[in-house]
mmCIF file of C-alpha atoms in Angstrom:
data_model
loop_
_atom_site.group_PDB
_atom_site.id
_atom_site.type_symbol
_atom_site.label_atom_id
_atom_site.label_comp_id
_atom_site.label_asym_id
_atom_site.label_seq_id
_atom_site.Cartn_x
_atom_site.Cartn_y
_atom_site.Cartn_z
ATOM 1 C CA SER A 12 -13.532 21.475 8.804
ATOM 2 C CA LEU A 13 -10.931 21.224 5.448
ATOM 3 C CA LEU A 14 -11.786 17.651 5.689
ATOM 4 C CA VAL A 15 -15.530 17.198 6.094
ATOM 5 C CA SER A 16 -15.831 19.964 3.348
ATOM 6 C CA PRO A 17 -12.862 21.048 1.615
ATOM 7 C CA GLU A 18 -15.364 23.166 -0.833
ATOM 8 C CA GLU A 19 -16.187 25.463 2.062
ATOM 9 C CA SER A 20 -13.337 25.588 3.738
ATOM 10 C CA LEU A 21 -11.531 26.766 0.075
ATOM 11 C CA GLU A 22 -14.037 29.436 -0.735
ATOM 12 C CA ASP A 23 -13.500 30.755 3.207
ATOM 13 C CA LEU A 24 -9.389 30.735 2.264
ATOM 14 C CA LEU A 25 -10.684 32.535 -1.037
ATOM 15 C CA ALA A 26 -13.132 35.409 1.009
ATOM 16 C CA SER A 27 -10.235 35.851 3.300
ATOM 17 C CA GLY A 28 -7.532 36.537 0.755
ATOM 18 C CA ILE A 29 -5.174 33.257 1.872
ATOM 19 C CA LEU A 30 -5.578 31.713 -1.180
ATOM 20 C CA LEU A 31 -6.270 33.325 -4.734
ATOM 21 C CA ARG A 32 -7.916 31.727 -7.830
ATOM 22 C CA ARG A 33 -5.304 31.768 -10.782
ATOM 23 C CA ASN A 34 -7.227 29.959 -14.172
ATOM 24 C CA GLU A 35 -9.091 27.936 -12.460
ATOM 25 C CA ASN A 36 -6.176 26.945 -9.691
ATOM 26 C CA LEU A 37 -5.725 27.688 -6.390
ATOM 27 C CA GLU A 38 -2.700 29.094 -4.745
ATOM 28 C CA PHE A 39 -1.559 30.881 -1.833
ATOM 29 C CA SER A 40 -1.115 34.454 -1.640
ATOM 30 C CA HIS A 41 1.961 34.978 -0.422
ATOM 31 C CA ALA A 42 4.964 32.210 0.569
ATOM 32 C CA ILE A 43 4.275 33.187 4.370
ATOM 33 C CA PHE A 44 0.718 32.169 4.274
ATOM 34 C CA ARG A 45 2.039 28.836 3.173
ATOM 35 C CA SER A 46 4.839 28.460 5.161
ATOM 36 C CA VAL A 47 3.124 29.390 8.145
ATOM 37 C CA ILE A 48 -0.335 27.650 7.635
ATOM 38 C CA TYR A 49 1.163 24.273 5.329
ATOM 39 C CA ASP A 50 4.611 24.003 7.708
ATOM 40 C CA SER A 51 3.127 24.066 10.438
ATOM 41 C CA ILE A 52 0.190 20.816 10.255
ATOM 42 C CA GLY A 53 0.926 17.161 10.764
ATOM 43 C CA ASP A 54 2.055 14.913 7.943
ATOM 44 C CA ARG A 55 -1.491 12.915 8.496
ATOM 45 C CA TRP A 56 -3.425 15.963 8.207
ATOM 46 C CA LYS A 57 -1.723 16.843 4.950
ATOM 47 C CA SER A 58 -2.107 13.966 3.296
ATOM 48 C CA GLU A 59 -5.906 13.902 3.929
ATOM 49 C CA HIS A 60 -6.059 17.649 2.786
ATOM 50 C CA HIS A 61 -4.174 16.731 -0.563
ATOM 51 C CA LYS A 62 -6.462 13.617 -0.614
ATOM 52 C CA SER A 63 -9.582 16.023 -0.197
ATOM 53 C CA LEU A 64 -8.360 18.363 -2.794
ATOM 54 C CA GLY A 65 -7.573 15.779 -5.420
ATOM 55 C CA GLN A 66 -11.108 14.521 -4.536
ATOM 56 C CA TYR A 67 -12.118 18.120 -5.157
ATOM 57 C CA TYR A 68 -10.660 18.525 -8.904
ATOM 58 C CA GLU A 69 -11.918 14.810 -9.358
ATOM 59 C CA THR A 70 -15.709 16.056 -8.781
ATOM 60 C CA THR A 71 -15.673 19.482 -9.826
ATOM 61 C CA TYR A 72 -13.691 19.266 -12.796
ATOM 62 C CA ALA A 73 -14.626 15.513 -14.040
ATOM 63 C CA ASN A 74 -14.805 16.147 -17.750
ATOM 64 C CA ARG A 75 -11.739 17.911 -17.862
ATOM 65 C CA LEU A 76 -8.831 15.676 -15.416
ATOM 66 C CA ASP A 77 -6.383 15.941 -17.669
ATOM 67 C CA GLU A 78 -6.261 20.139 -17.859
ATOM 68 C CA PHE A 79 -5.940 19.562 -14.288
ATOM 69 C CA ALA A 80 -3.463 16.684 -14.375
ATOM 70 C CA TYR A 81 -0.417 18.329 -12.689
ATOM 71 C CA GLU A 82 -2.453 19.570 -10.069
ATOM 72 C CA LEU A 83 -3.932 15.889 -9.091
ATOM 73 C CA ALA A 84 -0.849 14.098 -9.363
ATOM 74 C CA ARG A 85 0.738 16.514 -6.915
ATOM 75 C CA HIS A 86 -1.641 16.346 -4.626
ATOM 76 C CA TYR A 87 -2.166 12.644 -4.643
ATOM 77 C CA SER A 88 1.832 12.269 -4.656
ATOM 78 C CA MET A 89 1.105 13.568 -0.828
ATOM 79 C CA THR A 90 -1.150 10.961 -0.040
ATOM 80 C CA LYS A 91 -0.904 7.316 0.132
ATOM 81 C CA GLU A 92 -3.394 6.948 -2.577
ATOM 82 C CA TYR A 93 -0.732 5.331 -4.879
ATOM 83 C CA VAL A 94 -2.944 4.085 -7.710
ATOM 84 C CA LYS A 95 -4.273 7.650 -8.439
ATOM 85 C CA CYS A 96 -0.924 9.050 -8.034
ATOM 86 C CA SER A 97 0.587 6.745 -10.527
ATOM 87 C CA GLU A 98 -2.248 7.306 -13.002
ATOM 88 C CA TYR A 99 -2.345 11.116 -12.540
ATOM 89 C CA SER A 100 1.297 11.284 -12.699
ATOM 90 C CA ILE A 101 1.474 9.143 -15.938
ATOM 91 C CA MET A 102 -1.183 11.420 -17.501
ATOM 92 C CA ALA A 103 1.109 14.545 -16.360
ATOM 93 C CA GLY A 104 4.068 13.316 -17.761
ATOM 94 C CA GLU A 105 2.357 12.949 -21.085
ATOM 95 C CA LYS A 106 0.917 16.001 -20.912
ATOM 96 C CA ALA A 107 4.595 17.774 -20.320
ATOM 97 C CA GLU A 108 6.469 15.471 -23.022
ATOM 98 C CA ASN A 109 3.621 16.263 -25.725
ATOM 99 C CA SER A 110 4.523 20.078 -24.541
ATOM 100 C CA TYR A 111 7.918 19.568 -25.495
ATOM 101 C CA SER A 112 8.809 20.103 -21.623
ATOM 102 C CA GLY A 113 11.301 17.181 -20.620
ATOM 103 C CA THR A 114 12.257 18.156 -17.465
ATOM 104 C CA GLN A 115 8.789 18.484 -16.213
ATOM 105 C CA ALA A 116 7.607 15.019 -18.094
ATOM 106 C CA ILE A 117 10.758 13.616 -16.016
ATOM 107 C CA PHE A 118 9.645 15.007 -12.607
ATOM 108 C CA TYR A 119 5.938 13.661 -13.250
ATOM 109 C CA TYR A 120 7.039 9.805 -14.582
ATOM 110 C CA GLN A 121 9.275 9.943 -11.905
ATOM 111 C CA LEU A 122 6.609 10.201 -9.247
ATOM 112 C CA ALA A 123 4.630 7.622 -11.282
ATOM 113 C CA VAL A 124 7.553 5.213 -10.733
ATOM 114 C CA ASP A 125 7.754 5.807 -7.204
ATOM 115 C CA ALA A 126 4.458 5.359 -6.516
ATOM 116 C CA LEU A 127 4.179 1.923 -8.563
ATOM 117 C CA GLU A 128 6.886 0.796 -6.395
ATOM 118 C CA LYS A 129 5.088 1.375 -3.214
ATOM 119 C CA HIS A 130 1.878 -0.110 -4.543
ATOM 120 C CA ALA A 131 3.948 -3.230 -6.093
ATOM 121 C CA GLN A 132 2.008 -3.650 -8.850
ATOM 122 C CA GLY A 133 3.756 -1.601 -11.702
ATOM 123 C CA SER A 134 7.179 -3.528 -12.325
ATOM 124 C CA GLU A 135 6.194 -3.865 -16.150
ATOM 125 C CA GLU A 136 4.681 -0.243 -16.006
ATOM 126 C CA SER A 137 7.507 1.197 -13.829
ATOM 127 C CA THR A 138 10.211 -0.559 -16.176
ATOM 128 C CA ARG A 139 8.226 0.900 -19.526
ATOM 129 C CA ILE A 140 8.225 4.493 -17.720
ATOM 130 C CA GLN A 141 11.899 4.339 -16.724
ATOM 131 C CA GLU A 142 12.843 3.780 -20.402
ATOM 132 C CA ARG A 143 10.881 6.898 -21.602
ATOM 133 C CA MET A 144 12.502 8.832 -19.032
ATOM 134 C CA GLY A 145 15.684 7.961 -20.711
ATOM 135 C CA ASP A 146 14.520 8.499 -23.935
ATOM 136 C CA ILE A 147 13.403 12.045 -22.971
ATOM 137 C CA ALA A 148 16.450 12.746 -20.736
ATOM 138 C CA THR A 149 18.653 11.240 -23.806
ATOM 139 C CA ASN A 150 16.907 14.444 -25.966
ATOM 140 C CA ILE A 151 17.243 17.231 -23.847
ATOM 141 C CA GLY A 152 20.586 15.891 -22.954
ATOM 142 C CA GLU A 153 20.837 14.708 -19.489
ATOM 143 C CA TYR A 154 23.161 11.999 -20.571
ATOM 144 C CA PRO A 155 23.875 10.677 -16.660
ATOM 145 C CA GLY A 156 20.024 10.966 -16.020
ATOM 146 C CA ALA A 157 19.585 8.782 -19.656
ATOM 147 C CA ILE A 158 22.190 6.560 -18.640
ATOM 148 C CA GLU A 159 21.065 5.422 -14.942
ATOM 149 C CA TYR A 160 17.304 5.329 -16.326
ATOM 150 C CA PHE A 161 18.407 2.657 -18.854
ATOM 151 C CA GLN A 162 20.732 0.668 -16.239
ATOM 152 C CA ASN A 163 17.410 0.816 -14.054
ATOM 153 C CA VAL A 164 15.200 -0.905 -17.253
ATOM 154 C CA LEU A 165 18.557 -3.398 -18.099
ATOM 155 C CA SER A 166 18.335 -4.589 -14.670
ATOM 156 C CA ASN A 167 14.192 -5.294 -14.807
ATOM 157 C CA LEU A 168 14.279 -6.662 -18.464
ATOM 158 C CA GLY A 169 14.240 -10.381 -19.214
ATOM 159 C CA GLU A 170 13.732 -10.832 -23.253
ATOM 160 C CA LYS A 171 16.861 -10.485 -25.150
ATOM 161 C CA SER A 172 15.579 -8.665 -27.758
ATOM 162 C CA ASP A 173 14.200 -6.137 -25.002
ATOM 163 C CA LYS A 174 18.047 -6.172 -23.688
ATOM 164 C CA ILE A 175 19.292 -5.106 -27.252
ATOM 165 C CA ARG A 176 17.071 -2.191 -27.575
ATOM 166 C CA ILE A 177 18.203 -0.846 -24.466
ATOM 167 C CA TRP A 178 21.442 -1.705 -24.912
ATOM 168 C CA ARG A 179 21.204 -0.156 -28.195
ATOM 169 C CA LYS A 180 19.995 3.258 -26.781
ATOM 170 C CA LEU A 181 23.250 2.911 -23.945
ATOM 171 C CA GLY A 182 25.547 3.236 -26.832
ATOM 172 C CA ASN A 183 23.720 5.951 -28.614
ATOM 173 C CA VAL A 184 23.585 8.086 -25.089
ATOM 174 C CA HIS A 185 27.756 7.046 -24.805
ATOM 175 C CA LEU A 186 28.475 8.177 -28.471
ATOM 176 C CA ARG A 187 26.181 11.413 -27.888
ATOM 177 C CA SER A 188 28.058 12.457 -24.675
ATOM 178 C CA GLY A 189 31.506 11.423 -26.365
ATOM 179 C CA GLU A 190 32.327 8.437 -24.213
ATOM 180 C CA LEU A 191 33.742 6.193 -26.894
ATOM 181 C CA GLU A 192 34.828 3.424 -24.511
ATOM 182 C CA ASP A 193 31.504 2.636 -23.398
ATOM 183 C CA VAL A 194 30.079 3.260 -27.008
ATOM 184 C CA ASP A 195 32.051 -0.003 -27.890
ATOM 185 C CA MET A 196 31.037 -1.432 -24.678
ATOM 186 C CA ALA A 197 27.258 -1.006 -25.124
ATOM 187 C CA VAL A 198 27.459 -2.441 -28.910
ATOM 188 C CA LYS A 199 29.406 -5.650 -27.515
ATOM 189 C CA SER A 200 27.131 -6.348 -24.946
ATOM 190 C CA ALA A 201 23.939 -5.954 -27.441
ATOM 191 C CA HIS A 202 26.078 -8.405 -29.695
ATOM 192 C CA GLN A 203 26.465 -10.961 -27.153
ATOM 193 C CA LEU A 204 22.919 -11.259 -26.770
ATOM 194 C CA GLU A 205 21.843 -11.812 -30.440
#
């Protein structure tokens, strides 16, 4: 069974042609196989399956986890392993960000924020990541997303200097998007805190 020996089960699926190995990653050879096999199994089993696959990557590629950050984040995001999900999702977000893939970075950072909120130990970390998401969204021209991220950050900050920094970033987003009235409001909000 896959849950007992993921390596053996993966080898069986590879030998049958249902799975293919591409650049050290495994994927279904056809969408129909994925649909028939994956979509017909229960959520609990899927969660254990993804946990096993995450453990497989951790064991097999222990010295190269950063290369497999996307796969690890994806697999652990399908489990209740929230700490591992947040760690690998941050790693994947950083990898995407360093590759100038802003949309992909935001996707993985959102997985991290969701996991941090579920294990309720990452409020400060979640806020830091959301600010990063706002910066990325600003840089790729996703202004509504940037505004939402920065507003979430504002609601979680306590320090005046941090709030001033975020109001300035909001002003910049509004300026870039041509919302001049909102620029004025952001600037006034920042000045009231000074």
